mmCIF file of C-alpha atoms in Angstrom:
data_model
loop_
_atom_site.group_PDB
_atom_site.id
_atom_site.type_symbol
_atom_site.label_atom_id
_atom_site.label_comp_id
_atom_site.label_asym_id
_atom_site.label_seq_id
_atom_site.Cartn_x
_atom_site.Cartn_y
_atom_site.Cartn_z
ATOM 1 C CA MET I 1 -9.400 -24.978 17.714
ATOM 2 C CA ALA I 2 -12.648 -25.435 15.760
ATOM 3 C CA PRO I 3 -14.529 -22.255 14.779
ATOM 4 C CA ALA I 4 -17.618 -23.351 16.725
ATOM 5 C CA SER I 5 -15.674 -23.559 19.981
ATOM 6 C CA ILE I 6 -15.668 -19.758 20.404
ATOM 7 C CA PRO I 7 -18.955 -17.869 19.951
ATOM 8 C CA VAL I 8 -19.121 -14.977 17.515
ATOM 9 C CA VAL I 9 -21.038 -11.998 18.902
ATOM 10 C CA LEU I 10 -22.760 -9.933 16.192
ATOM 11 C CA ILE I 11 -23.957 -6.414 17.016
ATOM 12 C CA PRO I 12 -25.860 -4.186 14.558
ATOM 13 C CA GLY I 13 -25.748 -0.424 14.278
ATOM 14 C CA TRP I 14 -27.799 2.744 14.343
ATOM 15 C CA MET I 15 -31.572 2.263 13.863
ATOM 16 C CA ASP I 16 -31.065 -1.494 13.569
ATOM 17 C CA THR I 17 -32.542 -4.514 15.316
ATOM 18 C CA ALA I 18 -31.242 -8.068 15.614
ATOM 19 C CA SER I 19 -32.665 -8.905 12.180
ATOM 20 C CA LYS I 20 -29.948 -6.779 10.568
ATOM 21 C CA MET I 21 -27.343 -9.418 11.425
ATOM 22 C CA GLU I 22 -29.381 -12.526 10.589
ATOM 23 C CA ALA I 23 -27.889 -12.993 7.109
ATOM 24 C CA MET I 24 -24.378 -12.720 8.535
ATOM 25 C CA ALA I 25 -25.265 -15.170 11.317
ATOM 26 C CA LYS I 26 -26.678 -17.637 8.789
ATOM 27 C CA HIS I 27 -23.520 -17.451 6.692
ATOM 28 C CA LEU I 28 -21.234 -17.929 9.680
ATOM 29 C CA LYS I 29 -23.288 -20.845 10.957
ATOM 30 C CA LYS I 30 -22.927 -22.586 7.587
ATOM 31 C CA GLN I 31 -19.175 -22.065 7.918
ATOM 32 C CA GLY I 32 -19.106 -23.870 11.267
ATOM 33 C CA PHE I 33 -19.193 -20.884 13.628
ATOM 34 C CA SER I 34 -21.543 -20.290 16.559
ATOM 35 C CA PRO I 35 -23.018 -16.794 16.052
ATOM 36 C CA VAL I 36 -24.889 -14.937 18.790
ATOM 37 C CA ILE I 37 -26.792 -11.763 17.866
ATOM 38 C CA VAL I 38 -26.978 -9.048 20.514
ATOM 39 C CA SER I 39 -28.895 -5.855 19.726
ATOM 40 C CA PRO I 40 -28.735 -3.193 22.455
ATOM 41 C CA GLN I 41 -31.645 -0.767 22.410
ATOM 42 C CA PRO I 42 -32.631 1.947 21.777
ATOM 43 C CA SER I 43 -30.517 1.999 18.629
ATOM 44 C CA ASP I 44 -31.760 5.413 17.496
ATOM 45 C CA GLY I 45 -28.865 7.227 19.150
ATOM 46 C CA SER I 46 -30.877 8.521 22.100
ATOM 47 C CA ALA I 47 -28.846 6.469 24.596
ATOM 48 C CA PRO I 48 -25.101 7.130 25.051
ATOM 49 C CA ILE I 49 -22.779 4.560 23.551
ATOM 50 C CA GLU I 50 -21.434 3.611 26.990
ATOM 51 C CA THR I 51 -24.991 2.702 28.038
ATOM 52 C CA LEU I 52 -25.462 0.535 24.949
ATOM 53 C CA ALA I 53 -22.092 -1.123 25.512
ATOM 54 C CA ALA I 54 -22.924 -1.993 29.123
ATOM 55 C CA GLN I 55 -26.279 -3.379 28.009
ATOM 56 C CA ALA I 56 -24.627 -5.408 25.246
ATOM 57 C CA LEU I 57 -22.047 -6.856 27.618
ATOM 58 C CA ALA I 58 -24.760 -7.839 30.106
ATOM 59 C CA GLU I 59 -26.614 -9.639 27.322
ATOM 60 C CA ILE I 60 -23.421 -11.352 26.172
ATOM 61 C CA ASP I 61 -22.867 -12.596 29.712
ATOM 62 C CA ALA I 62 -26.480 -13.773 29.876
ATOM 63 C CA GLN I 63 -26.112 -15.809 26.677
ATOM 64 C CA LEU I 64 -22.556 -17.053 27.217
ATOM 65 C CA GLU I 65 -20.606 -18.131 30.243
ATOM 66 C CA PRO I 66 -19.504 -15.022 32.183
ATOM 67 C CA GLU I 67 -15.888 -14.116 31.445
ATOM 68 C CA SER I 68 -15.828 -16.564 28.508
ATOM 69 C CA ALA I 69 -13.970 -15.698 25.301
ATOM 70 C CA PHE I 70 -15.713 -14.615 22.105
ATOM 71 C CA ASP I 71 -15.088 -13.085 18.706
ATOM 72 C CA TYR I 72 -16.734 -9.749 17.970
ATOM 73 C CA VAL I 73 -18.325 -8.472 14.753
ATOM 74 C CA GLY I 74 -19.877 -5.002 14.818
ATOM 75 C CA PHE I 75 -21.682 -3.181 12.028
ATOM 76 C CA SER I 76 -21.575 0.621 11.922
ATOM 77 C CA MET I 77 -22.295 1.948 15.447
ATOM 78 C CA GLY I 78 -22.074 -1.672 16.625
ATOM 79 C CA GLY I 79 -18.337 -1.495 16.013
ATOM 80 C CA VAL I 80 -18.057 1.565 18.256
ATOM 81 C CA ILE I 81 -20.082 -0.229 20.936
ATOM 82 C CA GLY I 82 -17.603 -3.075 20.683
ATOM 83 C CA ARG I 83 -14.666 -0.762 21.101
ATOM 84 C CA VAL I 84 -16.113 0.540 24.370
ATOM 85 C CA ILE I 85 -16.412 -3.078 25.531
ATOM 86 C CA LEU I 86 -12.853 -3.802 24.392
ATOM 87 C CA HIS I 87 -11.106 -0.687 25.697
ATOM 88 C CA TRP I 88 -13.104 0.274 28.798
ATOM 89 C CA LEU I 89 -15.196 -2.676 29.988
ATOM 90 C CA GLY I 90 -12.565 -5.402 30.213
ATOM 91 C CA GLY I 91 -13.207 -6.897 26.800
ATOM 92 C CA LYS I 92 -9.517 -7.049 25.971
ATOM 93 C CA LYS I 93 -9.285 -10.103 28.244
ATOM 94 C CA ARG I 94 -12.129 -11.868 26.444
ATOM 95 C CA ILE I 95 -12.300 -10.801 22.802
ATOM 96 C CA ARG I 96 -10.166 -13.043 20.592
ATOM 97 C CA ARG I 97 -10.652 -11.332 17.213
ATOM 98 C CA PHE I 98 -12.435 -8.074 16.376
ATOM 99 C CA VAL I 99 -14.185 -7.193 13.100
ATOM 100 C CA THR I 100 -15.877 -3.926 12.184
ATOM 101 C CA ILE I 101 -17.978 -3.269 9.103
ATOM 102 C CA SER I 102 -18.438 0.364 8.055
ATOM 103 C CA THR I 103 -17.731 1.637 11.563
ATOM 104 C CA PRO I 104 -16.848 5.336 12.055
ATOM 105 C CA HIS I 105 -13.635 4.717 13.993
ATOM 106 C CA ARG I 106 -12.494 8.280 13.403
ATOM 107 C CA GLY I 107 -15.937 9.874 13.489
ATOM 108 C CA VAL I 108 -18.201 11.474 10.905
ATOM 109 C CA TYR I 109 -18.613 15.089 9.868
ATOM 110 C CA VAL I 110 -22.388 15.395 10.266
ATOM 111 C CA ALA I 111 -22.568 13.984 13.806
ATOM 112 C CA GLN I 112 -21.898 17.374 15.385
ATOM 113 C CA TRP I 113 -25.253 18.669 14.097
ATOM 114 C CA THR I 114 -27.406 15.886 15.512
ATOM 115 C CA TRP I 115 -29.308 15.924 18.811
ATOM 116 C CA GLN I 116 -28.939 12.252 19.735
ATOM 117 C CA PRO I 117 -26.218 11.677 22.352
ATOM 118 C CA ALA I 118 -24.738 8.572 20.686
ATOM 119 C CA LEU I 119 -24.525 10.270 17.299
ATOM 120 C CA ARG I 120 -22.938 13.391 18.761
ATOM 121 C CA GLN I 121 -20.346 11.155 20.409
ATOM 122 C CA MET I 122 -19.286 10.002 16.959
ATOM 123 C CA GLN I 123 -18.395 13.427 15.640
ATOM 124 C CA MET I 124 -15.036 13.657 13.935
ATOM 125 C CA GLY I 125 -12.428 15.108 16.250
ATOM 126 C CA GLY I 126 -14.804 14.968 19.203
ATOM 127 C CA PRO I 127 -13.720 13.980 22.716
ATOM 128 C CA PHE I 128 -15.368 10.553 22.656
ATOM 129 C CA ILE I 129 -13.701 9.430 19.428
ATOM 130 C CA GLU I 130 -10.395 10.920 20.530
ATOM 131 C CA ALA I 131 -10.606 9.032 23.841
ATOM 132 C CA LEU I 132 -11.337 5.725 22.090
ATOM 133 C CA ASN I 133 -8.408 6.201 19.773
ATOM 134 C CA GLN I 134 -6.010 6.624 22.677
ATOM 135 C CA HIS I 135 -6.328 2.835 23.110
ATOM 136 C CA LEU I 136 -5.268 1.567 19.687
ATOM 137 C CA ASP I 137 -2.507 -0.482 21.329
ATOM 138 C CA ASP I 138 -5.236 -2.905 22.435
ATOM 139 C CA PHE I 139 -5.344 -4.073 18.820
ATOM 140 C CA THR I 140 -1.766 -5.276 19.149
ATOM 141 C CA ASP I 141 -3.135 -8.141 21.240
ATOM 142 C CA VAL I 142 -6.600 -8.396 19.674
ATOM 143 C CA PRO I 143 -6.389 -8.778 15.873
ATOM 144 C CA LEU I 144 -8.564 -6.251 14.028
ATOM 145 C CA LEU I 145 -10.175 -6.340 10.602
ATOM 146 C CA SER I 146 -11.914 -3.162 9.371
ATOM 147 C CA ILE I 147 -14.147 -3.698 6.330
ATOM 148 C CA TRP I 148 -15.300 -0.573 4.513
ATOM 149 C CA THR I 149 -16.605 0.821 1.245
ATOM 150 C CA PRO I 150 -15.310 4.014 -0.397
ATOM 151 C CA LEU I 151 -18.870 4.585 -1.675
ATOM 152 C CA ASP I 152 -20.275 5.005 1.843
ATOM 153 C CA LEU I 153 -22.578 8.023 2.099
ATOM 154 C CA THR I 154 -23.388 7.424 5.771
ATOM 155 C CA ILE I 155 -19.833 7.325 7.085
ATOM 156 C CA VAL I 156 -18.378 10.547 5.686
ATOM 157 C CA PRO I 157 -15.549 10.485 4.979
ATOM 158 C CA PRO I 158 -15.617 6.739 4.213
ATOM 159 C CA GLU I 159 -11.954 6.396 5.200
ATOM 160 C CA SER I 160 -13.049 7.010 8.784
ATOM 161 C CA SER I 161 -13.892 3.289 8.846
ATOM 162 C CA VAL I 162 -10.186 2.419 8.727
ATOM 163 C CA LEU I 163 -7.708 2.592 11.606
ATOM 164 C CA PRO I 164 -3.914 2.835 11.267
ATOM 165 C CA ILE I 165 -3.561 -0.566 12.917
ATOM 166 C CA GLY I 166 -4.686 -4.077 12.111
ATOM 167 C CA GLU I 167 -5.993 -5.144 8.720
ATOM 168 C CA SER I 168 -8.487 -3.430 6.452
ATOM 169 C CA LEU I 169 -10.514 -4.629 3.487
ATOM 170 C CA ARG I 170 -11.953 -2.273 0.869
ATOM 171 C CA VAL I 171 -15.152 -3.578 -0.727
ATOM 172 C CA LEU I 172 -16.835 -1.685 -3.555
ATOM 173 C CA ASN I 173 -20.389 -1.831 -2.263
ATOM 174 C CA PRO I 174 -22.715 1.046 -3.238
ATOM 175 C CA ALA I 175 -24.492 1.440 0.105
ATOM 176 C CA HIS I 176 -23.619 1.490 3.802
ATOM 177 C CA ALA I 177 -26.731 -0.487 4.787
ATOM 178 C CA TRP I 178 -26.006 -3.294 2.317
ATOM 179 C CA MET I 179 -22.543 -4.121 3.593
ATOM 180 C CA VAL I 180 -23.607 -6.883 6.005
ATOM 181 C CA TYR I 181 -25.536 -8.604 3.197
ATOM 182 C CA ASP I 182 -22.618 -8.580 0.753
ATOM 183 C CA PRO I 183 -21.321 -12.157 0.222
ATOM 184 C CA ARG I 184 -17.767 -10.809 -0.081
ATOM 185 C CA VAL I 185 -18.048 -9.167 3.326
ATOM 186 C CA GLN I 186 -19.619 -12.234 4.902
ATOM 187 C CA GLN I 187 -16.874 -14.495 3.587
ATOM 188 C CA ALA I 188 -14.129 -12.066 4.612
ATOM 189 C CA VAL I 189 -15.471 -12.153 8.171
ATOM 190 C CA ALA I 190 -15.501 -15.958 8.188
ATOM 191 C CA ASP I 191 -11.980 -16.160 6.744
ATOM 192 C CA PHE I 192 -10.571 -13.708 9.273
ATOM 193 C CA LEU I 193 -12.176 -15.445 12.239
ATOM 194 C CA ARG I 194 -11.072 -18.872 11.010
ATOM 195 C CA ARG I 195 -7.462 -17.739 10.969
ATOM 196 C CA GLY I 196 -7.689 -17.385 14.730
ATOM 197 C CA SER I 197 -8.844 -20.994 15.047
ATOM 198 C CA THR I 198 -5.816 -22.658 13.504
#
């Protein structure tokens, strides 16, 4: 199966717009993939993650054939949005391969002191994160790649970006926000998605 035959949905994170994923989309397109950027708003954390996930899925359906398969790449909060789609909104039937980049799968320490609903949901040990992580078996059927940097000062602790299932890739990048622009990250995404096409 050629890479271009299955769209790759790219979703950015907190305080981001679609432009955040343009470099990744450009790289994937050069590699023969068909990227589609979806940027649910508001991305400032003021809307609950479930709301953003429902909005993202509606946009995916508007751009693709409803119920069609796709690969998923989420940056930061975009990875959490994708997990809601995967675990709770029927995405397990549609998502072929799942990639997260610097996503707080196990939460972050500082989230408990924020006012924004979406950020508070991502607090370490909080009910939302705990509920998501009751569904790790979904990654038995949907291959997962978690890309992270140990130098992350946004996701604290940085190891929160790794789950005890699937694959992980440690990239020494000095900043959370730069991860999607890192050529090593971009190529790792392409390589992982291509493995599902052979």
